[in-house]
Each structure stands twice: as C-alpha cells, then as structure tokens.
Amino acid sequence: MTVRLAGGLVSLEGLAGVVTAIVLIVRVLTGHDQSEASGVGTAIWFGVLFGGVLAAGIGLLRGKRWGRAIAVIANVLLLPVAWSLLTDSHQPLWGSLLGLVAVGGLALLFAPATSRFMAQDYADMPDDQTRY
C-alpha cells in the first residue's frame, strides 16, 4: 500500500515537472520569454529530469522496485528547494507545500512496509549470494 501511495505522489511530482517543461516551451514559442535559449534549455532540463521522476512514479505504481532509488533522490533534492522557498524566496506557502510533499514522499518510501516490499526477493536467496 505504501509503495503505491509513494508511486502516486512521485508520479504527481514528475507530472508537475513535465507540465512545467511544456509551459516553458509554450512561453518561448509565443514570445513571452526573455531568452529563447534559456527557456528551451530549462524546458529540456525539466523534461528530462522530471520525465525520469514520472517514470519512477509509474514504476512504483506498477510494483517495480527500480523506481524507489530515483524517487528517493528526487525527494531529497526537493528539500533544499523547499527551504529556499521558505527563506530566501519569501514564498512560505509554496515552500511549506513542497516541504510537506517531499517529507511525505520520503516517509512513504522508507516506511517499513515499503522496505519489506523492496527486500522480499532477497529473503529467498542463499547466504552466499547476498554477500559481495
């Protein structure tokens, strides 16, 4: 259950980033951006990174283990962004919301049920195969 909840939350994070990339491209194409290269570059960066986060979320929703690592890294990297919004950017509402989402995602990703799910294939391995 916690894996699917984490997958849903991470999918929403990834979707928000991909939508941001689309909005940036639309702004460039309609002439609202100051620098075409900056808008396109930022859009590509958001599309690639958050496309991966979206894929990880969908993977978790489908019960795939590989999505957890990407999701953990994404949520850890969102914590300083939330802090920046709370302090330097003076955006307490957005910083609080982002912080809650990131901490909530990490809590779901490290919940005991999620950890058991991630480790279940390793429980059946002989001891000599679990050591590296």
mmCIF file of N, CA and C in Angstrom:
data_model
loop_
_atom_site.group_PDB
_atom_site.id
_atom_site.type_symbol
_atom_site.label_atom_id
_atom_site.label_comp_id
_atom_site.label_asym_id
_atom_site.label_seq_id
_atom_site.Cartn_x
_atom_site.Cartn_y
_atom_site.Cartn_z
ATOM 1 N N MET A 1 0.823 -1.200 0.000
ATOM 2 C CA MET A 1 0.000 0.000 0.000
ATOM 3 C C MET A 1 0.871 1.269 0.000
ATOM 4 N N THR A 2 1.914 1.296 0.850
ATOM 5 C CA THR A 2 2.756 2.490 0.915
ATOM 6 C C THR A 2 3.548 2.670 -0.373
ATOM 7 N N VAL A 3 3.882 1.560 -1.041
ATOM 8 C CA VAL A 3 4.616 1.666 -2.310
ATOM 9 C C VAL A 3 3.735 2.350 -3.347
ATOM 10 N N ARG A 4 2.479 1.973 -3.412
ATOM 11 C CA ARG A 4 1.573 2.579 -4.397
ATOM 12 C C ARG A 4 1.277 4.047 -4.051
ATOM 13 N N LEU A 5 1.138 4.351 -2.763
ATOM 14 C CA LEU A 5 0.944 5.754 -2.370
ATOM 15 C C LEU A 5 2.167 6.590 -2.747
ATOM 16 N N ALA A 6 3.347 6.046 -2.474
ATOM 17 C CA ALA A 6 4.582 6.750 -2.854
ATOM 18 C C ALA A 6 4.636 6.909 -4.370
ATOM 19 N N GLY A 7 4.253 5.867 -5.093
ATOM 20 C CA GLY A 7 4.231 5.939 -6.552
ATOM 21 C C GLY A 7 3.299 7.018 -7.061
ATOM 22 N N GLY A 8 2.132 7.133 -6.446
ATOM 23 C CA GLY A 8 1.197 8.180 -6.843
ATOM 24 C C GLY A 8 1.744 9.567 -6.580
ATOM 25 N N LEU A 9 2.346 9.741 -5.407
ATOM 26 C CA LEU A 9 2.912 11.045 -5.052
ATOM 27 C C LEU A 9 4.077 11.405 -5.966
ATOM 28 N N VAL A 10 4.963 10.447 -6.219
ATOM 29 C CA VAL A 10 6.113 10.692 -7.091
ATOM 30 C C VAL A 10 5.649 10.931 -8.526
ATOM 31 N N SER A 11 4.613 10.243 -8.962
ATOM 32 C CA SER A 11 4.061 10.475 -10.301
ATOM 33 C C SER A 11 3.537 11.906 -10.428
ATOM 34 N N LEU A 12 2.882 12.383 -9.385
ATOM 35 C CA LEU A 12 2.393 13.769 -9.407
ATOM 36 C C LEU A 12 3.552 14.765 -9.446
ATOM 37 N N GLU A 13 4.619 14.482 -8.713
ATOM 38 C CA GLU A 13 5.806 15.346 -8.756
ATOM 39 C C GLU A 13 6.385 15.374 -10.176
ATOM 40 N N GLY A 14 6.530 14.201 -10.764
ATOM 41 C CA GLY A 14 7.059 14.121 -12.126
ATOM 42 C C GLY A 14 6.160 14.807 -13.127
ATOM 43 N N LEU A 15 4.854 14.625 -12.975
ATOM 44 C CA LEU A 15 3.904 15.266 -13.884
ATOM 45 C C LEU A 15 3.971 16.787 -13.772
ATOM 46 N N ALA A 16 4.129 17.284 -12.553
ATOM 47 C CA ALA A 16 4.245 18.738 -12.365
ATOM 48 C C ALA A 16 5.476 19.278 -13.084
ATOM 49 N N GLY A 17 6.579 18.557 -13.015
ATOM 50 C CA GLY A 17 7.793 18.987 -13.709
ATOM 51 C C GLY A 17 7.666 18.929 -15.218
ATOM 52 N N VAL A 18 7.026 17.884 -15.735
ATOM 53 C CA VAL A 18 6.837 17.759 -17.185
ATOM 54 C C VAL A 18 5.896 18.850 -17.681
ATOM 55 N N VAL A 19 4.847 19.135 -16.929
ATOM 56 C CA VAL A 19 3.930 20.222 -17.312
ATOM 57 C C VAL A 19 4.666 21.558 -17.296
ATOM 58 N N THR A 20 5.546 21.754 -16.325
ATOM 59 C CA THR A 20 6.359 22.979 -16.290
ATOM 60 C C THR A 20 7.218 23.086 -17.542
ATOM 61 N N ALA A 21 7.800 21.988 -17.983
ATOM 62 C CA ALA A 21 8.609 21.992 -19.208
ATOM 63 C C ALA A 21 7.758 22.390 -20.412
ATOM 64 N N ILE A 22 6.552 21.863 -20.478
ATOM 65 C CA ILE A 22 5.648 22.195 -21.589
ATOM 66 C C ILE A 22 5.289 23.675 -21.546
ATOM 67 N N VAL A 23 5.006 24.192 -20.365
ATOM 68 C CA VAL A 23 4.669 25.616 -20.221
ATOM 69 C C VAL A 23 5.845 26.487 -20.658
ATOM 70 N N LEU A 24 7.061 26.091 -20.291
ATOM 71 C CA LEU A 24 8.236 26.870 -20.700
ATOM 72 C C LEU A 24 8.396 26.887 -22.213
ATOM 73 N N ILE A 25 8.160 25.757 -22.868
ATOM 74 C CA ILE A 25 8.245 25.699 -24.339
ATOM 75 C C ILE A 25 7.171 26.586 -24.965
ATOM 76 N N VAL A 26 5.964 26.528 -24.432
ATOM 77 C CA VAL A 26 4.874 27.368 -24.954
ATOM 78 C C VAL A 26 5.222 28.842 -24.786
ATOM 79 N N ARG A 27 5.813 29.203 -23.646
ATOM 80 C CA ARG A 27 6.208 30.602 -23.430
ATOM 81 C C ARG A 27 7.245 31.051 -24.454
ATOM 82 N N VAL A 28 8.201 30.174 -24.760
ATOM 83 C CA VAL A 28 9.216 30.520 -25.759
ATOM 84 C C VAL A 28 8.569 30.684 -27.128
ATOM 85 N N LEU A 29 7.699 29.746 -27.492
ATOM 86 C CA LEU A 29 7.067 29.785 -28.821
ATOM 87 C C LEU A 29 6.130 30.974 -29.004
ATOM 88 N N THR A 30 5.560 31.460 -27.911
ATOM 89 C CA THR A 30 4.657 32.607 -28.004
ATOM 90 C C THR A 30 5.345 33.933 -27.722
ATOM 91 N N GLY A 31 6.683 33.885 -27.495
ATOM 92 C CA GLY A 31 7.442 35.119 -27.341
ATOM 93 C C GLY A 31 7.405 35.749 -25.962
ATOM 94 N N HIS A 32 6.953 35.045 -24.944
ATOM 95 C CA HIS A 32 6.877 35.611 -23.597
ATOM 96 C C HIS A 32 8.173 35.522 -22.822
ATOM 97 N N ASP A 33 9.112 34.700 -23.280
ATOM 98 C CA ASP A 33 10.345 34.505 -22.547
ATOM 99 C C ASP A 33 11.394 35.512 -23.010
ATOM 100 N N GLN A 34 12.289 35.925 -22.114
ATOM 101 C CA GLN A 34 13.314 36.898 -22.463
ATOM 102 C C GLN A 34 14.381 36.302 -23.369
ATOM 103 N N SER A 35 14.744 35.065 -23.133
ATOM 104 C CA SER A 35 15.803 34.440 -23.902
ATOM 105 C C SER A 35 15.347 33.066 -24.382
ATOM 106 N N GLU A 36 15.344 32.885 -25.689
ATOM 107 C CA GLU A 36 14.879 31.617 -26.251
ATOM 108 C C GLU A 36 15.732 30.455 -25.776
ATOM 109 N N ALA A 37 17.043 30.630 -25.771
ATOM 110 C CA ALA A 37 17.934 29.541 -25.361
ATOM 111 C C ALA A 37 17.707 29.174 -23.898
ATOM 112 N N SER A 38 17.509 30.178 -23.051
ATOM 113 C CA SER A 38 17.288 29.915 -21.636
ATOM 114 C C SER A 38 15.992 29.153 -21.419
ATOM 115 N N GLY A 39 14.924 29.569 -22.074
ATOM 116 C CA GLY A 39 13.634 28.896 -21.927
ATOM 117 C C GLY A 39 13.661 27.476 -22.449
ATOM 118 N N VAL A 40 14.283 27.276 -23.611
ATOM 119 C CA VAL A 40 14.360 25.934 -24.195
ATOM 120 C C VAL A 40 15.270 25.046 -23.352
ATOM 121 N N GLY A 41 16.407 25.560 -22.930
ATOM 122 C CA GLY A 41 17.332 24.779 -22.107
ATOM 123 C C GLY A 41 16.701 24.354 -20.786
ATOM 124 N N THR A 42 16.014 25.279 -20.143
ATOM 125 C CA THR A 42 15.339 24.958 -18.885
ATOM 126 C C THR A 42 14.241 23.939 -19.116
ATOM 127 N N ALA A 43 13.513 24.089 -20.207
ATOM 128 C CA ALA A 43 12.448 23.140 -20.529
ATOM 129 C C ALA A 43 13.002 21.739 -20.767
ATOM 130 N N ILE A 44 14.114 21.649 -21.486
ATOM 131 C CA ILE A 44 14.732 20.340 -21.729
ATOM 132 C C ILE A 44 15.200 19.735 -20.412
ATOM 133 N N TRP A 45 15.816 20.555 -19.563
ATOM 134 C CA TRP A 45 16.298 20.079 -18.265
ATOM 135 C C TRP A 45 15.136 19.550 -17.431
ATOM 136 N N PHE A 46 14.057 20.328 -17.349
ATOM 137 C CA PHE A 46 12.879 19.892 -16.594
ATOM 138 C C PHE A 46 12.274 18.637 -17.211
ATOM 139 N N GLY A 47 12.183 18.592 -18.529
ATOM 140 C CA GLY A 47 11.587 17.433 -19.197
ATOM 141 C C GLY A 47 12.350 16.150 -18.941
ATOM 142 N N VAL A 48 13.672 16.224 -19.029
ATOM 143 C CA VAL A 48 14.489 15.021 -18.823
ATOM 144 C C VAL A 48 14.433 14.577 -17.365
ATOM 145 N N LEU A 49 14.702 15.498 -16.441
ATOM 146 C CA LEU A 49 14.731 15.126 -15.030
ATOM 147 C C LEU A 49 13.366 14.660 -14.521
ATOM 148 N N PHE A 50 12.364 15.452 -14.778
ATOM 149 C CA PHE A 50 11.050 15.098 -14.249
ATOM 150 C C PHE A 50 10.369 14.012 -15.070
ATOM 151 N N GLY A 51 10.804 13.810 -16.304
ATOM 152 C CA GLY A 51 10.345 12.649 -17.061
ATOM 153 C C GLY A 51 10.820 11.373 -16.380
ATOM 154 N N GLY A 52 12.052 11.384 -15.894
ATOM 155 C CA GLY A 52 12.574 10.249 -15.138
ATOM 156 C C GLY A 52 11.837 10.044 -13.823
ATOM 157 N N VAL A 53 11.506 11.149 -13.153
ATOM 158 C CA VAL A 53 10.753 11.063 -11.899
ATOM 159 C C VAL A 53 9.351 10.508 -12.176
ATOM 160 N N LEU A 54 8.735 10.967 -13.252
ATOM 161 C CA LEU A 54 7.420 10.446 -13.627
ATOM 162 C C LEU A 54 7.496 8.951 -13.925
ATOM 163 N N ALA A 55 8.516 8.537 -14.654
ATOM 164 C CA ALA A 55 8.695 7.108 -14.953
ATOM 165 C C ALA A 55 8.891 6.309 -13.669
ATOM 166 N N ALA A 56 9.652 6.850 -12.713
ATOM 167 C CA ALA A 56 9.862 6.167 -11.438
ATOM 168 C C ALA A 56 8.548 6.028 -10.679
ATOM 169 N N GLY A 57 7.746 7.075 -10.681
ATOM 170 C CA GLY A 57 6.446 7.014 -10.009
ATOM 171 C C GLY A 57 5.536 5.978 -10.630
ATOM 172 N N ILE A 58 5.508 5.938 -11.948
ATOM 173 C CA ILE A 58 4.691 4.934 -12.635
ATOM 174 C C ILE A 58 5.224 3.540 -12.343
ATOM 175 N N GLY A 59 6.548 3.405 -12.304
ATOM 176 C CA GLY A 59 7.144 2.118 -11.951
ATOM 177 C C GLY A 59 6.723 1.661 -10.563
ATOM 178 N N LEU A 60 6.745 2.570 -9.602
ATOM 179 C CA LEU A 60 6.308 2.223 -8.247
ATOM 180 C C LEU A 60 4.827 1.867 -8.223
ATOM 181 N N LEU A 61 4.023 2.589 -8.966
ATOM 182 C CA LEU A 61 2.598 2.257 -9.042
ATOM 183 C C LEU A 61 2.375 0.859 -9.598
ATOM 184 N N ARG A 62 3.263 0.436 -10.492
ATOM 185 C CA ARG A 62 3.156 -0.892 -11.100
ATOM 186 C C ARG A 62 3.894 -1.963 -10.303
ATOM 187 N N GLY A 63 4.441 -1.580 -9.142
ATOM 188 C CA GLY A 63 5.108 -2.543 -8.279
ATOM 189 C C GLY A 63 6.536 -2.855 -8.667
ATOM 190 N N LYS A 64 7.185 -1.962 -9.391
ATOM 191 C CA LYS A 64 8.581 -2.154 -9.785
ATOM 192 C C LYS A 64 9.492 -1.532 -8.732
ATOM 193 N N ARG A 65 10.542 -2.235 -8.397
ATOM 194 C CA ARG A 65 11.449 -1.768 -7.343
ATOM 195 C C ARG A 65 12.409 -0.680 -7.802
ATOM 196 N N TRP A 66 12.752 -0.633 -9.065
ATOM 197 C CA TRP A 66 13.762 0.304 -9.555
ATOM 198 C C TRP A 66 13.355 1.759 -9.353
ATOM 199 N N GLY A 67 12.085 2.058 -9.250
ATOM 200 C CA GLY A 67 11.639 3.443 -9.121
ATOM 201 C C GLY A 67 11.950 4.076 -7.775
ATOM 202 N N ARG A 68 12.204 3.251 -6.761
ATOM 203 C CA ARG A 68 12.422 3.806 -5.424
ATOM 204 C C ARG A 68 13.674 4.669 -5.354
ATOM 205 N N ALA A 69 14.759 4.230 -5.947
ATOM 206 C CA ALA A 69 16.013 4.995 -5.872
ATOM 207 C C ALA A 69 15.852 6.374 -6.502
ATOM 208 N N ILE A 70 15.249 6.422 -7.668
ATOM 209 C CA ILE A 70 15.018 7.704 -8.340
ATOM 210 C C ILE A 70 14.107 8.587 -7.498
ATOM 211 N N ALA A 71 13.063 7.995 -6.932
ATOM 212 C CA ALA A 71 12.108 8.753 -6.127
ATOM 213 C C ALA A 71 12.766 9.312 -4.868
ATOM 214 N N VAL A 72 13.614 8.524 -4.232
ATOM 215 C CA VAL A 72 14.303 8.997 -3.025
ATOM 216 C C VAL A 72 15.210 10.175 -3.369
ATOM 217 N N ILE A 73 15.992 10.032 -4.417
ATOM 218 C CA ILE A 73 16.900 11.118 -4.815
ATOM 219 C C ILE A 73 16.111 12.383 -5.153
ATOM 220 N N ALA A 74 15.023 12.238 -5.897
ATOM 221 C CA ALA A 74 14.213 13.404 -6.272
ATOM 222 C C ALA A 74 13.663 14.110 -5.036
ATOM 223 N N ASN A 75 13.148 13.342 -4.078
ATOM 224 C CA ASN A 75 12.571 13.963 -2.888
ATOM 225 C C ASN A 75 13.626 14.583 -1.990
ATOM 226 N N VAL A 76 14.793 13.960 -1.906
ATOM 227 C CA VAL A 76 15.889 14.562 -1.124
ATOM 228 C C VAL A 76 16.312 15.881 -1.766
ATOM 229 N N LEU A 77 16.375 15.921 -3.100
ATOM 230 C CA LEU A 77 16.765 17.155 -3.790
ATOM 231 C C LEU A 77 15.692 18.240 -3.713
ATOM 232 N N LEU A 78 14.449 17.861 -3.469
ATOM 233 C CA LEU A 78 13.395 18.860 -3.321
ATOM 234 C C LEU A 78 13.428 19.554 -1.954
ATOM 235 N N LEU A 79 14.061 18.934 -0.972
ATOM 236 C CA LEU A 79 14.111 19.546 0.369
ATOM 237 C C LEU A 79 14.840 20.889 0.385
ATOM 238 N N PRO A 80 16.031 21.036 -0.240
ATOM 239 C CA PRO A 80 16.656 22.361 -0.252
ATOM 240 C C PRO A 80 15.870 23.379 -1.073
ATOM 241 N N VAL A 81 15.156 22.911 -2.075
ATOM 242 C CA VAL A 81 14.311 23.826 -2.854
ATOM 243 C C VAL A 81 13.201 24.365 -1.960
ATOM 244 N N ALA A 82 12.603 23.489 -1.166
ATOM 245 C CA ALA A 82 11.553 23.920 -0.233
ATOM 246 C C ALA A 82 12.130 24.912 0.774
ATOM 247 N N TRP A 83 13.326 24.628 1.276
ATOM 248 C CA TRP A 83 13.971 25.533 2.231
ATOM 249 C C TRP A 83 14.233 26.901 1.600
ATOM 250 N N SER A 84 14.673 26.892 0.359
ATOM 251 C CA SER A 84 14.935 28.148 -0.345
ATOM 252 C C SER A 84 13.647 28.947 -0.529
ATOM 253 N N LEU A 85 12.575 28.246 -0.836
ATOM 254 C CA LEU A 85 11.287 28.935 -0.971
ATOM 255 C C LEU A 85 10.838 29.528 0.363
ATOM 256 N N LEU A 86 11.101 28.820 1.434
ATOM 257 C CA LEU A 86 10.703 29.301 2.761
ATOM 258 C C LEU A 86 11.533 30.496 3.219
ATOM 259 N N THR A 87 12.805 30.525 2.842
ATOM 260 C CA THR A 87 13.697 31.553 3.388
ATOM 261 C C THR A 87 14.021 32.633 2.359
ATOM 262 N N ASP A 88 14.921 32.359 1.448
ATOM 263 C CA ASP A 88 15.431 33.374 0.524
ATOM 264 C C ASP A 88 14.368 33.910 -0.429
ATOM 265 N N SER A 89 13.459 33.062 -0.866
ATOM 266 C CA SER A 89 12.455 33.482 -1.852
ATOM 267 C C SER A 89 11.213 34.091 -1.208
ATOM 268 N N HIS A 90 11.085 33.963 0.099
ATOM 269 C CA HIS A 90 9.940 34.521 0.826
ATOM 270 C C HIS A 90 8.609 34.021 0.264
ATOM 271 N N GLN A 91 8.557 32.718 0.011
ATOM 272 C CA GLN A 91 7.340 32.074 -0.506
ATOM 273 C C GLN A 91 6.930 30.979 0.490
ATOM 274 N N PRO A 92 6.466 31.357 1.672
ATOM 275 C CA PRO A 92 6.215 30.342 2.701
ATOM 276 C C PRO A 92 5.131 29.330 2.322
ATOM 277 N N LEU A 93 4.131 29.739 1.593
ATOM 278 C CA LEU A 93 3.078 28.795 1.204
ATOM 279 C C LEU A 93 3.643 27.695 0.308
ATOM 280 N N TRP A 94 4.340 28.086 -0.758
ATOM 281 C CA TRP A 94 4.884 27.099 -1.694
ATOM 282 C C TRP A 94 5.993 26.271 -1.054
ATOM 283 N N GLY A 95 6.812 26.914 -0.233
ATOM 284 C CA GLY A 95 7.867 26.191 0.458
ATOM 285 C C GLY A 95 7.317 25.155 1.429
ATOM 286 N N SER A 96 6.267 25.536 2.154
ATOM 287 C CA SER A 96 5.638 24.594 3.087
ATOM 288 C C SER A 96 5.007 23.424 2.349
ATOM 289 N N LEU A 97 4.282 23.727 1.272
ATOM 290 C CA LEU A 97 3.649 22.652 0.499
ATOM 291 C C LEU A 97 4.688 21.703 -0.094
ATOM 292 N N LEU A 98 5.727 22.265 -0.686
ATOM 293 C CA LEU A 98 6.764 21.425 -1.280
ATOM 294 C C LEU A 98 7.485 20.615 -0.205
ATOM 295 N N GLY A 99 7.759 21.220 0.921
ATOM 296 C CA GLY A 99 8.401 20.504 2.020
ATOM 297 C C GLY A 99 7.553 19.345 2.518
ATOM 298 N N LEU A 100 6.254 19.575 2.652
ATOM 299 C CA LEU A 100 5.357 18.505 3.090
ATOM 300 C C LEU A 100 5.309 17.367 2.080
ATOM 301 N N VAL A 101 5.279 17.709 0.800
ATOM 302 C CA VAL A 101 5.249 16.679 -0.241
ATOM 303 C C VAL A 101 6.546 15.871 -0.214
ATOM 304 N N ALA A 102 7.688 16.556 -0.118
ATOM 305 C CA ALA A 102 8.979 15.862 -0.126
ATOM 306 C C ALA A 102 9.141 14.982 1.114
ATOM 307 N N VAL A 103 8.836 15.501 2.280
ATOM 308 C CA VAL A 103 8.960 14.722 3.512
ATOM 309 C C VAL A 103 7.946 13.573 3.504
ATOM 310 N N GLY A 104 6.730 13.839 3.043
ATOM 311 C CA GLY A 104 5.723 12.780 2.946
ATOM 312 C C GLY A 104 6.155 11.678 1.994
ATOM 313 N N GLY A 105 6.737 12.069 0.862
ATOM 314 C CA GLY A 105 7.231 11.077 -0.092
ATOM 315 C C GLY A 105 8.340 10.231 0.504
ATOM 316 N N LEU A 106 9.277 10.883 1.203
ATOM 317 C CA LEU A 106 10.363 10.131 1.845
ATOM 318 C C LEU A 106 9.833 9.213 2.938
ATOM 319 N N ALA A 107 8.847 9.680 3.688
ATOM 320 C CA ALA A 107 8.259 8.827 4.733
ATOM 321 C C ALA A 107 7.627 7.581 4.113
ATOM 322 N N LEU A 108 6.924 7.759 3.006
ATOM 323 C CA LEU A 108 6.320 6.603 2.332
ATOM 324 C C LEU A 108 7.385 5.685 1.738
ATOM 325 N N LEU A 109 8.437 6.264 1.180
ATOM 326 C CA LEU A 109 9.478 5.463 0.548
ATOM 327 C C LEU A 109 10.323 4.682 1.559
ATOM 328 N N PHE A 110 10.384 5.164 2.801
ATOM 329 C CA PHE A 110 11.149 4.467 3.831
ATOM 330 C C PHE A 110 10.262 3.812 4.885
ATOM 331 N N ALA A 111 8.970 3.758 4.639
ATOM 332 C CA ALA A 111 8.059 3.091 5.570
ATOM 333 C C ALA A 111 8.425 1.612 5.683
ATOM 334 N N PRO A 112 8.195 1.004 6.841
ATOM 335 C CA PRO A 112 8.532 -0.414 6.998
ATOM 336 C C PRO A 112 7.902 -1.321 5.936
ATOM 337 N N ALA A 113 6.678 -1.047 5.566
ATOM 338 C CA ALA A 113 6.022 -1.881 4.541
ATOM 339 C C ALA A 113 6.729 -1.757 3.196
ATOM 340 N N THR A 114 7.178 -0.552 2.862
ATOM 341 C CA THR A 114 7.910 -0.352 1.611
ATOM 342 C C THR A 114 9.253 -1.069 1.661
ATOM 343 N N SER A 115 9.937 -0.968 2.776
ATOM 344 C CA SER A 115 11.233 -1.642 2.914
ATOM 345 C C SER A 115 11.071 -3.160 2.819
ATOM 346 N N ARG A 116 10.020 -3.711 3.424
ATOM 347 C CA ARG A 116 9.770 -5.148 3.305
ATOM 348 C C ARG A 116 9.501 -5.535 1.860
ATOM 349 N N PHE A 117 8.727 -4.716 1.157
ATOM 350 C CA PHE A 117 8.435 -4.986 -0.255
ATOM 351 C C PHE A 117 9.722 -4.976 -1.079
ATOM 352 N N MET A 118 10.587 -4.012 -0.814
ATOM 353 C CA MET A 118 11.828 -3.906 -1.573
ATOM 354 C C MET A 118 12.767 -5.077 -1.293
ATOM 355 N N ALA A 119 12.704 -5.638 -0.093
ATOM 356 C CA ALA A 119 13.637 -6.692 0.301
ATOM 357 C C ALA A 119 13.086 -8.100 0.097
ATOM 358 N N GLN A 120 11.850 -8.255 -0.327
ATOM 359 C CA GLN A 120 11.236 -9.584 -0.345
ATOM 360 C C GLN A 120 11.954 -10.570 -1.261
ATOM 361 N N ASP A 121 12.507 -10.167 -2.369
ATOM 362 C CA ASP A 121 13.219 -11.106 -3.241
ATOM 363 C C ASP A 121 14.542 -11.562 -2.635
ATOM 364 N N TYR A 122 15.123 -10.764 -1.766
ATOM 365 C CA TYR A 122 16.403 -11.107 -1.167
ATOM 366 C C TYR A 122 16.250 -12.104 -0.020
ATOM 367 N N ALA A 123 15.065 -12.240 0.532
ATOM 368 C CA ALA A 123 14.840 -13.152 1.653
ATOM 369 C C ALA A 123 15.008 -14.606 1.233
ATOM 370 N N ASP A 124 14.751 -14.932 -0.030
ATOM 371 C CA ASP A 124 14.824 -16.307 -0.507
ATOM 372 C C ASP A 124 16.202 -16.695 -1.018
ATOM 373 N N MET A 125 17.139 -15.760 -1.046
ATOM 374 C CA MET A 125 18.473 -16.055 -1.590
ATOM 375 C C MET A 125 19.334 -16.768 -0.544
ATOM 376 N N PRO A 126 20.147 -17.730 -0.973
ATOM 377 C CA PRO A 126 21.110 -18.339 -0.052
ATOM 378 C C PRO A 126 22.104 -17.278 0.442
ATOM 379 N N ASP A 127 22.655 -17.502 1.603
ATOM 380 C CA ASP A 127 23.558 -16.511 2.208
ATOM 381 C C ASP A 127 24.760 -16.187 1.337
ATOM 382 N N ASP A 128 25.281 -17.157 0.602
ATOM 383 C CA ASP A 128 26.477 -16.885 -0.188
ATOM 384 C C ASP A 128 26.203 -15.972 -1.380
ATOM 385 N N GLN A 129 24.946 -15.801 -1.769
ATOM 386 C CA GLN A 129 24.625 -14.902 -2.886
ATOM 387 C C GLN A 129 24.305 -13.494 -2.414
ATOM 388 N N THR A 130 24.098 -13.299 -1.139
ATOM 389 C CA THR A 130 23.751 -11.964 -0.650
ATOM 390 C C THR A 130 24.973 -11.160 -0.257
ATOM 391 N N ARG A 131 26.160 -11.798 -0.217
ATOM 392 C CA ARG A 131 27.386 -11.081 0.147
ATOM 393 C C ARG A 131 28.137 -10.674 -1.116
ATOM 394 N N TYR A 132 28.724 -9.491 -1.060
ATOM 395 C CA TYR A 132 29.503 -9.010 -2.217
ATOM 396 C C TYR A 132 30.902 -8.712 -1.796
#
